[in-house]
XYZ file of N, CA and C in Angstrom:
741
model
N -16.317 -28.236 8.849
C -16.069 -27.180 7.867
C -16.710 -25.898 8.362
N -15.986 -24.795 8.354
C -16.500 -23.535 8.871
C -17.507 -22.951 7.910
N -18.643 -22.528 8.434
C -19.656 -21.917 7.600
C -19.184 -20.550 7.127
N -19.578 -20.149 5.915
C -19.219 -18.842 5.383
C -19.897 -17.758 6.198
N -19.171 -16.692 6.445
C -19.724 -15.577 7.205
C -20.712 -14.811 6.361
N -21.850 -14.502 6.907
C -22.853 -13.708 6.211
C -22.440 -12.250 6.258
N -22.125 -11.660 5.102
C -21.660 -10.276 5.064
C -22.695 -9.343 4.455
N -23.959 -9.718 4.553
C -24.997 -8.868 3.978
C -25.808 -8.199 5.059
N -26.296 -7.009 4.751
C -27.184 -6.332 5.684
C -28.614 -6.718 5.355
N -29.598 -6.295 6.176
C -30.977 -6.691 5.925
C -31.481 -6.280 4.551
N -30.916 -5.213 3.972
C -31.379 -4.748 2.666
C -30.732 -5.524 1.522
N -29.806 -6.388 1.837
C -29.194 -7.217 0.814
C -27.866 -6.707 0.298
N -27.386 -5.550 0.747
C -26.102 -5.011 0.309
C -24.978 -5.721 1.046
N -23.885 -6.025 0.351
C -22.728 -6.587 1.013
C -22.080 -5.523 1.879
N -21.308 -5.961 2.860
C -20.605 -5.005 3.709
C -19.628 -4.163 2.893
N -19.049 -4.769 1.864
C -18.135 -4.019 0.998
C -18.880 -2.902 0.279
N -20.086 -3.210 -0.193
C -20.885 -2.194 -0.875
C -21.318 -1.090 0.090
N -21.627 -1.480 1.321
C -22.002 -0.482 2.330
C -20.826 0.446 2.606
N -19.623 -0.133 2.772
C -18.434 0.698 3.004
C -18.183 1.641 1.832
N -18.409 1.142 0.610
C -18.195 1.994 -0.570
C -19.172 3.169 -0.569
N -20.415 2.920 -0.201
C -21.402 4.008 -0.140
C -21.047 5.003 0.961
N -20.642 4.482 2.100
C -20.241 5.365 3.199
C -19.014 6.193 2.811
N -18.064 5.557 2.138
C -16.860 6.269 1.733
C -17.190 7.398 0.765
N -18.040 7.117 -0.213
C -18.429 8.157 -1.171
C -19.096 9.328 -0.461
N -19.904 9.022 0.548
C -20.583 10.079 1.300
C -19.635 10.818 2.236
N -18.559 10.134 2.656
C -17.611 10.738 3.605
C -16.626 11.680 2.937
N -16.303 11.431 1.672
C -15.231 12.182 1.010
C -15.433 13.703 1.020
N -16.643 14.229 0.846
C -16.788 15.685 0.925
C -16.516 16.249 2.319
N -16.622 15.419 3.350
C -16.456 15.881 4.735
C -15.033 15.690 5.256
N -14.330 14.652 4.755
C -13.008 14.313 5.286
C -12.000 15.455 5.210
N -11.962 16.256 4.125
C -10.977 17.349 4.105
C -11.160 18.369 5.223
N -12.378 18.477 5.757
C -12.664 19.471 6.788
C -12.634 18.880 8.195
N -13.210 17.687 8.356
C -13.309 17.071 9.677
C -12.360 15.893 9.873
N -11.535 15.597 8.855
C -10.643 14.456 8.957
C -11.429 13.147 8.920
N -10.735 12.059 9.141
C -11.396 10.748 9.187
C -11.833 10.495 10.627
N -12.834 11.246 11.020
C -13.261 11.318 12.413
C -14.665 10.744 12.588
N -15.104 10.689 13.835
C -16.475 10.271 14.108
C -17.467 11.241 13.478
N -17.106 12.524 13.435
C -17.993 13.520 12.822
C -18.181 13.222 11.340
N -17.101 12.870 10.668
C -17.199 12.514 9.251
C -18.016 11.247 9.080
N -17.809 10.284 9.957
C -18.572 9.031 9.889
C -20.065 9.306 10.059
N -20.424 10.118 11.036
C -21.838 10.421 11.260
C -22.437 11.154 10.064
N -21.684 12.059 9.490
C -22.180 12.780 8.313
C -22.365 11.822 7.139
N -21.452 10.862 7.006
C -21.556 9.884 5.924
C -22.783 9.002 6.100
N -23.046 8.615 7.330
C -24.240 7.808 7.610
C -25.491 8.584 7.230
N -25.543 9.847 7.633
C -26.710 10.676 7.343
C -26.877 10.904 5.844
N -25.779 11.219 5.167
C -25.855 11.549 3.741
C -26.115 10.330 2.866
N -25.635 9.155 3.303
C -25.801 7.944 2.496
C -27.176 7.316 2.659
N -27.844 7.636 3.751
C -29.141 7.037 4.013
C -29.065 5.630 4.569
N -27.864 5.190 4.916
C -27.691 3.861 5.503
C -28.030 3.934 6.986
N -28.762 2.943 7.476
C -29.110 2.983 8.899
C -27.850 2.771 9.740
N -27.864 3.344 10.934
C -26.670 3.381 11.759
C -26.185 1.988 12.145
N -27.101 1.062 12.410
C -26.700 -0.289 12.806
C -25.907 -0.966 11.682
N -26.367 -0.813 10.448
C -25.661 -1.401 9.309
C -24.315 -0.721 9.110
N -24.297 0.599 9.272
C -23.042 1.353 9.124
C -22.024 0.913 10.166
N -22.472 0.680 11.391
C -21.565 0.226 12.445
C -21.046 -1.174 12.156
N -21.882 -2.018 11.569
C -21.449 -3.372 11.228
C -20.372 -3.341 10.143
N -20.521 -2.425 9.183
C -19.571 -2.332 8.078
C -18.301 -1.595 8.471
N -18.427 -0.641 9.386
C -17.272 0.182 9.801
C -17.276 0.316 11.332
N -16.944 -0.766 12.039
C -17.014 -0.724 13.505
C -16.081 0.302 14.141
N -14.996 0.658 13.439
C -14.082 1.668 13.976
C -14.382 3.055 13.388
N -15.513 3.145 12.762
C -16.053 4.400 12.218
C -15.050 5.103 11.292
N -14.580 6.273 11.670
C -13.719 7.049 10.789
C -12.455 6.320 10.376
N -11.874 5.559 11.281
C -10.650 4.820 10.964
C -10.910 3.814 9.858
N -12.031 3.106 9.929
C -12.350 2.132 8.891
C -12.628 2.810 7.553
N -13.190 4.006 7.588
C -13.400 4.744 6.343
C -12.060 5.159 5.739
N -11.110 5.549 6.583
C -9.778 5.920 6.092
C -9.080 4.707 5.478
N -9.232 3.555 6.091
C -8.663 2.321 5.549
C -9.293 2.002 4.189
N -10.629 2.116 4.126
C -11.333 1.842 2.876
C -10.898 2.807 1.778
N -10.660 4.066 2.154
C -10.215 5.077 1.197
C -8.850 4.704 0.612
N -7.927 4.311 1.467
C -6.595 3.933 0.989
C -6.672 2.701 0.087
N -7.429 1.699 0.491
C -7.529 0.481 -0.312
C -8.215 0.745 -1.645
N -9.167 1.669 -1.671
C -9.815 2.031 -2.932
C -8.801 2.657 -3.877
N -7.873 3.437 -3.330
C -6.807 4.015 -4.148
C -5.902 2.949 -4.732
N -5.571 1.938 -3.944
C -4.766 0.824 -4.442
C -5.489 0.095 -5.571
N -6.799 -0.115 -5.387
C -7.577 -0.813 -6.407
C -7.637 -0.011 -7.707
N -7.781 1.300 -7.594
C -7.814 2.149 -8.782
C -6.453 2.149 -9.483
N -5.375 2.193 -8.710
C -4.038 2.106 -9.303
C -3.873 0.800 -10.066
N -4.327 -0.307 -9.471
C -4.233 -1.607 -10.125
C -5.013 -1.621 -11.434
N -6.195 -1.016 -11.431
C -7.009 -0.953 -12.649
C -6.301 -0.150 -13.738
N -5.754 0.995 -13.369
C -5.072 1.848 -14.339
C -3.778 1.208 -14.830
N -3.095 0.488 -13.943
C -1.843 -0.180 -14.329
C -2.098 -1.211 -15.415
N -3.242 -1.893 -15.325
C -3.577 -2.909 -16.321
C -3.815 -2.285 -17.695
N -4.121 -0.989 -17.714
C -4.374 -0.282 -18.977
C -3.144 0.478 -19.463
N -2.040 0.408 -18.716
C -0.833 1.173 -19.025
C 0.200 0.287 -19.705
N 0.736 0.746 -20.816
C 1.767 -0.001 -21.529
C 3.132 0.310 -20.909
N 3.705 -0.664 -20.244
C 4.998 -0.493 -19.583
C 6.127 -1.176 -20.347
N 5.796 -1.754 -21.504
C 6.748 -2.598 -22.211
C 8.024 -1.902 -22.627
N 7.948 -0.610 -22.939
C 9.120 0.102 -23.436
C 10.011 0.627 -22.311
N 9.586 0.457 -21.071
C 10.311 1.021 -19.927
C 11.276 0.006 -19.319
N 12.390 0.513 -18.784
C 13.278 -0.339 -17.990
C 12.554 -0.732 -16.714
N 13.071 -1.775 -16.056
C 12.378 -2.292 -14.873
C 12.226 -1.226 -13.795
N 13.298 -0.472 -13.527
C 13.221 0.571 -12.505
C 12.213 1.638 -12.885
N 12.093 1.914 -14.189
C 11.130 2.913 -14.660
C 9.693 2.417 -14.491
N 9.507 1.110 -14.618
C 8.175 0.549 -14.418
C 7.741 0.719 -12.956
N 8.655 0.451 -12.044
C 8.339 0.622 -10.620
C 8.003 2.082 -10.336
N 8.840 2.988 -10.837
C 8.607 4.415 -10.618
C 7.284 4.851 -11.232
N 6.955 4.299 -12.397
C 5.701 4.685 -13.061
C 4.493 4.300 -12.224
N 4.519 3.141 -11.611
C 3.362 2.721 -10.818
C 3.285 3.457 -9.481
N 4.437 3.785 -8.895
C 4.407 4.626 -7.693
C 3.799 5.981 -8.045
N 4.234 6.534 -9.159
C 3.678 7.816 -9.603
C 2.183 7.682 -9.892
N 1.784 6.592 -10.512
C 0.370 6.365 -10.816
C -0.459 6.324 -9.536
N 0.088 5.677 -8.498
C -0.641 5.614 -7.219
C -0.805 7.004 -6.620
N 0.237 7.844 -6.741
C 0.143 9.198 -6.207
C -0.771 10.072 -7.063
N -0.827 9.808 -8.346
C -1.755 10.545 -9.201
C -3.196 10.226 -8.836
N -3.448 8.994 -8.452
C -4.772 8.634 -7.936
C -5.042 9.396 -6.635
N -4.043 9.422 -5.752
C -4.193 10.125 -4.475
C -4.444 11.617 -4.675
N -3.887 12.176 -5.749
C -4.018 13.610 -5.994
C -5.456 14.034 -6.246
N -6.323 13.091 -6.586
C -7.730 13.417 -6.806
C -8.404 13.877 -5.503
N -7.888 13.388 -4.387
C -8.442 13.741 -3.064
C -7.273 14.039 -2.132
N -6.461 15.006 -2.494
C -5.199 15.233 -1.785
C -5.413 15.567 -0.310
N -6.391 16.396 -0.005
C -6.594 16.782 1.388
C -7.094 15.610 2.223
N -7.896 14.746 1.619
C -8.337 13.541 2.329
C -7.149 12.621 2.597
N -6.200 12.552 1.648
C -4.984 11.772 1.855
C -4.163 12.371 2.987
N -4.056 13.701 3.007
C -3.313 14.370 4.075
C -3.922 14.057 5.441
N -5.241 14.085 5.490
C -5.918 13.771 6.756
C -5.680 12.328 7.159
N -5.616 11.443 6.184
C -5.319 10.048 6.480
C -3.908 9.871 7.002
N -2.958 10.583 6.392
C -1.569 10.494 6.850
C -1.447 10.959 8.293
N -2.199 12.002 8.639
C -2.201 12.488 10.023
C -2.772 11.439 10.968
N -3.873 10.822 10.547
C -4.522 9.806 11.386
C -3.599 8.620 11.628
N -2.941 8.145 10.575
C -2.113 6.948 10.694
C -0.751 7.236 11.317
N -0.440 8.506 11.520
C 0.804 8.846 12.214
C 0.647 8.772 13.726
N -0.596 8.697 14.203
C -0.826 8.563 15.640
C -0.355 7.187 16.104
N 0.278 7.113 17.274
C 0.853 5.829 17.717
C -0.116 4.667 17.696
N -1.374 4.887 18.106
C -2.308 3.756 18.162
C -2.755 3.291 16.780
N -2.558 4.152 15.759
C -2.961 3.785 14.403
C -1.777 3.453 13.495
N -0.564 3.623 13.995
C 0.633 3.405 13.176
C 0.715 1.984 12.598
N 0.391 0.923 13.368
C 0.437 -0.423 12.778
C -0.510 -0.571 11.591
N -1.695 0.029 11.707
C -2.637 -0.023 10.584
C -2.074 0.707 9.375
N -1.460 1.862 9.617
C -0.844 2.609 8.527
C 0.266 1.832 7.854
N 1.074 1.132 8.649
C 2.161 0.321 8.084
C 1.612 -0.802 7.214
N 0.523 -1.427 7.665
C -0.098 -2.493 6.870
C -0.611 -1.946 5.534
N -1.167 -0.739 5.551
C -1.691 -0.155 4.322
C -0.571 0.162 3.336
N 0.536 0.726 3.827
C 1.662 1.025 2.948
C 2.237 -0.265 2.377
N 2.346 -1.284 3.216
C 2.804 -2.598 2.743
C 1.851 -3.114 1.657
N 0.564 -2.935 1.866
C -0.418 -3.370 0.878
C -0.267 -2.642 -0.444
N 0.062 -1.350 -0.373
C 0.302 -0.593 -1.599
C 1.511 -1.140 -2.334
N 2.598 -1.388 -1.604
C 3.800 -1.961 -2.217
C 3.487 -3.327 -2.833
N 2.705 -4.124 -2.131
C 2.322 -5.440 -2.644
C 1.501 -5.290 -3.924
N 0.568 -4.326 -3.939
C -0.264 -4.108 -5.129
C 0.588 -3.697 -6.321
N 1.598 -2.869 -6.081
C 2.472 -2.429 -7.169
C 3.278 -3.603 -7.722
N 3.886 -4.386 -6.821
C 4.678 -5.523 -7.291
C 3.807 -6.553 -7.992
N 2.599 -6.763 -7.485
C 1.683 -7.713 -8.117
C 1.299 -7.230 -9.513
N 1.043 -5.927 -9.644
C 0.707 -5.359 -10.952
C 1.863 -5.486 -11.934
N 3.086 -5.499 -11.408
C 4.270 -5.651 -12.250
C 4.562 -7.106 -12.579
N 3.755 -8.022 -12.028
C 3.930 -9.437 -12.337
C 4.991 -10.131 -11.509
N 5.273 -9.624 -10.313
C 6.291 -10.241 -9.453
C 5.915 -11.682 -9.132
N 6.861 -12.572 -9.336
C 6.623 -14.001 -9.085
C 7.551 -14.568 -8.019
N 8.222 -13.702 -7.269
C 9.156 -14.192 -6.254
C 8.420 -15.020 -5.211
N 9.066 -16.071 -4.757
C 8.479 -16.992 -3.781
C 9.309 -17.091 -2.506
N 10.497 -16.484 -2.509
C 11.401 -16.608 -1.376
C 11.467 -15.297 -0.593
N 12.576 -15.080 0.117
C 12.705 -13.878 0.935
C 12.650 -12.594 0.112
N 12.899 -12.715 -1.209
C 12.813 -11.537 -2.066
C 11.395 -10.958 -2.088
N 10.384 -11.833 -1.870
C 9.007 -11.342 -1.797
C 8.900 -10.282 -0.701
N 9.551 -10.531 0.442
C 9.502 -9.596 1.558
C 10.402 -8.389 1.328
N 11.628 -8.635 0.839
C 12.580 -7.532 0.685
C 12.090 -6.524 -0.344
N 11.501 -7.000 -1.436
C 10.980 -6.091 -2.453
C 9.901 -5.177 -1.870
N 9.003 -5.754 -1.106
C 7.906 -4.973 -0.557
C 8.377 -4.053 0.575
N 9.340 -4.514 1.346
C 9.880 -3.672 2.415
C 10.576 -2.446 1.835
N 11.402 -2.666 0.803
C 12.120 -1.550 0.185
C 11.147 -0.584 -0.476
N 10.171 -1.128 -1.217
C 9.214 -0.257 -1.912
C 8.313 0.472 -0.925
N 8.016 -0.144 0.207
C 7.234 0.547 1.241
C 7.956 1.805 1.702
N 9.278 1.695 1.880
C 10.064 2.861 2.276
C 10.080 3.922 1.198
N 10.219 3.494 -0.053
C 10.221 4.445 -1.170
C 8.876 5.151 -1.265
N 7.794 4.367 -1.200
C 6.467 4.970 -1.362
C 6.132 5.906 -0.212
N 6.379 5.486 1.024
C 6.008 6.317 2.174
C 6.791 7.623 2.191
N 8.089 7.579 1.869
C 8.876 8.811 1.859
C 8.446 9.725 0.721
N 8.123 9.141 -0.436
C 7.676 9.946 -1.566
C 6.304 10.554 -1.290
N 5.446 9.790 -0.630
C 4.123 10.310 -0.263
C 4.255 11.525 0.645
N 5.108 11.440 1.656
C 5.294 12.563 2.578
C 5.876 13.769 1.848
N 6.797 13.539 0.933
C 7.362 14.633 0.141
C 6.262 15.272 -0.712
N 5.462 14.438 -1.339
C 4.371 14.899 -2.211
C 3.356 15.754 -1.462
N 3.070 15.382 -0.222
C 2.082 16.134 0.555
C 2.524 17.579 0.800
N 3.821 17.816 0.814
C 4.320 19.170 1.024
C 4.793 19.853 -0.251
N 4.647 19.192 -1.383
C 5.175 19.716 -2.646
C 4.216 20.741 -3.252
N 4.739 21.923 -3.542
C 3.944 22.981 -4.174
C 4.424 23.266 -5.597
N 5.325 22.439 -6.115
C 5.849 22.683 -7.456
C 4.798 22.362 -8.510
N 4.958 22.978 -9.679
C 3.987 22.784 -10.762
C 4.002 21.336 -11.236
N 2.808 20.736 -11.246
C 2.697 19.345 -11.680
C 3.443 18.355 -10.806
N 3.758 18.766 -9.571
C 4.510 17.928 -8.631
C 5.853 17.489 -9.208
N 6.468 18.397 -9.979
C 7.745 18.067 -10.627
C 8.812 17.700 -9.608
N 8.837 18.376 -8.474
C 9.849 18.080 -7.454
C 9.650 16.687 -6.862
N 8.386 16.283 -6.736
C 8.102 14.940 -6.205
C 8.616 13.872 -7.156
N 8.388 14.055 -8.454
C 8.820 13.026 -9.410
C 10.344 12.948 -9.457
N 11.012 14.100 -9.287
C 12.482 14.090 -9.225
C 12.949 13.377 -7.959
N 12.258 13.606 -6.850
C 12.582 12.933 -5.589
C 12.390 11.429 -5.745
N 11.297 11.028 -6.371
C 11.022 9.605 -6.588
C 12.121 8.972 -7.436
N 12.531 9.652 -8.494
C 13.597 9.110 -9.349
C 14.885 8.906 -8.560
N 15.180 9.834 -7.654
C 16.398 9.698 -6.842
C 16.285 8.503 -5.907
N 15.127 8.311 -5.325
C 14.937 7.163 -4.425
C 15.075 5.846 -5.180
N 14.471 5.767 -6.361
C 14.561 4.550 -7.165
C 16.008 4.304 -7.596
N 16.715 5.380 -7.943
C 18.122 5.255 -8.325
C 18.954 4.705 -7.176
N 18.644 5.147 -5.952
C 19.347 4.638 -4.787
C 19.102 3.160 -4.582
N 17.869 2.720 -4.800
C 17.541 1.300 -4.678
C 18.306 0.494 -5.720
N 18.373 1.016 -6.932
C 19.067 0.284 -7.994
C 20.557 0.175 -7.702
N 21.153 1.209 -7.091
C 22.568 1.113 -6.708
C 22.754 0.014 -5.676
N 21.805 -0.093 -4.744
C 21.855 -1.145 -3.739
C 21.774 -2.522 -4.398
N 20.900 -2.665 -5.393
C 20.755 -3.942 -6.078
C 22.030 -4.298 -6.839
N 22.682 -3.287 -7.425
C 23.934 -3.543 -8.135
C 25.016 -4.001 -7.168
N 25.010 -3.412 -5.959
C 25.982 -3.828 -4.940
C 25.736 -5.275 -4.530
N 24.471 -5.652 -4.368
C 24.136 -7.033 -4.036
C 24.613 -7.993 -5.118
N 24.418 -7.598 -6.377
C 24.829 -8.454 -7.488
C 26.350 -8.636 -7.497
N 27.076 -7.551 -7.179
C 28.541 -7.637 -7.140
C 29.001 -8.550 -6.016
N 28.329 -8.491 -4.874
C 28.700 -9.342 -3.741
C 28.497 -10.820 -4.057
N 27.473 -11.100 -4.862
C 27.207 -12.490 -5.219
C 28.363 -13.098 -6.019
N 29.124 -12.238 -6.683
C 30.243 -12.709 -7.501
C 31.559 -12.743 -6.721
N 31.517 -12.232 -5.485
C 32.731 -12.152 -4.681
C 32.861 -13.420 -3.827
N 33.894 -14.232 -4.028
C 34.034 -15.497 -3.275
C 34.083 -15.294 -1.763
N 34.785 -14.249 -1.286
C 34.870 -14.003 0.142
C 33.505 -13.634 0.707
N 32.772 -12.773 -0.018
C 31.436 -12.389 0.438
C 30.521 -13.606 0.470
N 30.644 -14.491 -0.505
C 29.824 -15.694 -0.532
C 30.104 -16.575 0.681
N 31.369 -16.656 1.072
C 31.742 -17.456 2.240
C 31.150 -16.867 3.514
N 31.249 -15.545 3.645
C 30.732 -14.876 4.838
C 29.207 -14.953 4.921
N 28.540 -15.006 3.763
C 27.083 -14.988 3.736
C 26.466 -16.381 3.694
N 27.296 -17.407 3.761
C 26.780 -18.776 3.635
C 25.739 -19.091 4.704
N 26.022 -18.708 5.965
C 25.075 -18.978 7.053
C 23.765 -18.227 6.886
N 23.816 -16.877 6.735
C 22.571 -16.125 6.538
C 21.786 -16.589 5.320
N 22.470 -16.931 4.228
C 21.772 -17.378 3.028
C 21.035 -18.687 3.273
N 21.622 -19.562 4.071
C 20.964 -20.833 4.370
C 19.679 -20.604 5.144
N 19.709 -19.628 6.066
C 18.501 -19.313 6.833
C 17.442 -18.667 5.943
N 17.875 -17.720 5.097
C 16.932 -17.030 4.224
C 16.305 -17.966 3.200
N 17.023 -19.001 2.837
C 16.514 -19.940 1.843
C 15.255 -20.649 2.325
N 15.032 -20.670 3.646
C 13.863 -21.335 4.202
C 12.637 -20.437 4.217
N 12.819 -19.158 3.923
C 11.703 -18.213 3.955
C 10.888 -18.341 2.678
N 9.573 -18.381 2.824
C 8.686 -18.482 1.677
C 7.651 -17.360 1.730
N 7.269 -16.888 0.556
C 6.234 -15.871 0.465
C 4.905 -16.442 0.943
N 4.007 -15.610 1.479
C 2.683 -16.095 1.887
C 1.976 -16.742 0.702
N 1.438 -17.932 0.936
C 0.742 -18.630 -0.126
C 1.643 -19.498 -0.978
N 2.968 -19.348 -0.816
C 3.888 -20.190 -1.589
C 3.856 -21.602 -1.044
N 4.276 -22.556 -1.830
C 4.274 -23.956 -1.396
C 5.143 -24.110 -0.160
N 4.562 -24.653 0.863
C 5.291 -24.818 2.113
C 4.970 -23.719 3.108
N 4.512 -22.570 2.604
C 4.115 -21.464 3.473
C 5.300 -20.874 4.206
N 5.049 -19.869 5.063
C 6.122 -19.271 5.850
C 6.758 -20.304 6.770
N 8.041 -20.167 7.013
C 8.723 -21.121 7.872
C 8.368 -20.862 9.330
N 8.566 -21.868 10.145
C 8.306 -21.727 11.576
C 9.173 -20.622 12.144
N 8.564 -19.794 12.962
C 9.305 -18.720 13.593
C 9.215 -17.405 12.855
N 8.712 -17.420 11.597
C 8.563 -16.167 10.856
C 7.418 -15.375 11.456
N 7.571 -14.070 11.687
C 6.525 -13.276 12.327
C 5.309 -13.127 11.437
N 4.264 -13.894 11.730
C 3.072 -13.875 10.887
C 2.309 -12.571 10.994
N 2.668 -11.701 11.925
C 2.030 -10.404 12.013
C 2.601 -9.389 11.049
N 3.563 -9.802 10.210
C 4.158 -8.892 9.249
C 3.076 -8.356 8.338
N 3.064 -7.030 8.066
C 2.015 -6.469 7.213
C 1.914 -7.202 5.900
N 0.670 -7.537 5.534
C 0.441 -8.215 4.257
C 0.286 -9.717 4.383
N 0.721 -10.291 5.489
C 0.657 -11.746 5.593
C -0.776 -12.251 5.709
N -1.571 -11.563 6.513
C -2.913 -12.083 6.759
C -3.728 -12.130 5.479
N -3.450 -11.224 4.531
C -4.218 -11.189 3.302
C -3.762 -12.215 2.306
N -2.496 -12.622 2.399
C -1.953 -13.496 1.373
C -1.818 -14.938 1.815
N -2.105 -15.222 3.067
C -1.894 -16.586 3.565
C -2.908 -17.532 2.983
């Protein structure tokens, strides 16, 4: 049996708590210096955490702080979603509401978000950025109570990742009052997704389409969401964003 990893520093703080302290200290610097080594060093100095402990908690320094910042936003969105009454909304409106809620959280530190988007657009950091966006989509679907266990688990998150990332980029350049243009853009994206879903539903009723899709459907039927009974099927790319956290 594998022993549990010790995640505490000599002072008794968990690595998660150390990252949270470093992140709080980094936020005033990130808008000016980005999620850089300079910001990391300033956070270490301002937080009073010794450098060895800081390196243990954030071995990639600024990059790890940017990751922690994004995940903290997801956690805050999840907390606020639990306090939000979505019962009167249509399903598409619920999805749009939580995407908007996530961006409203981001708006508290908009320049830090912009700096993060720049960092994750670099080729060497793009895979990390993709995992974070996938994680945001997963957090939204989880908050909505998604119970899919098959390939729909992946398709829902893939589609929402595209919606969220495009809306985020639009939002970063939006100068309209109250981000009105962003919310209109988001509504259009969600409407496009719903048209796609209606097309899928129509195809399911078409006998010819059912015949043509028999082979692909048989293959997709073997796909399982991470953590579902039976787990992912052999040959499924386990490096897909979100898998390592849910397995």
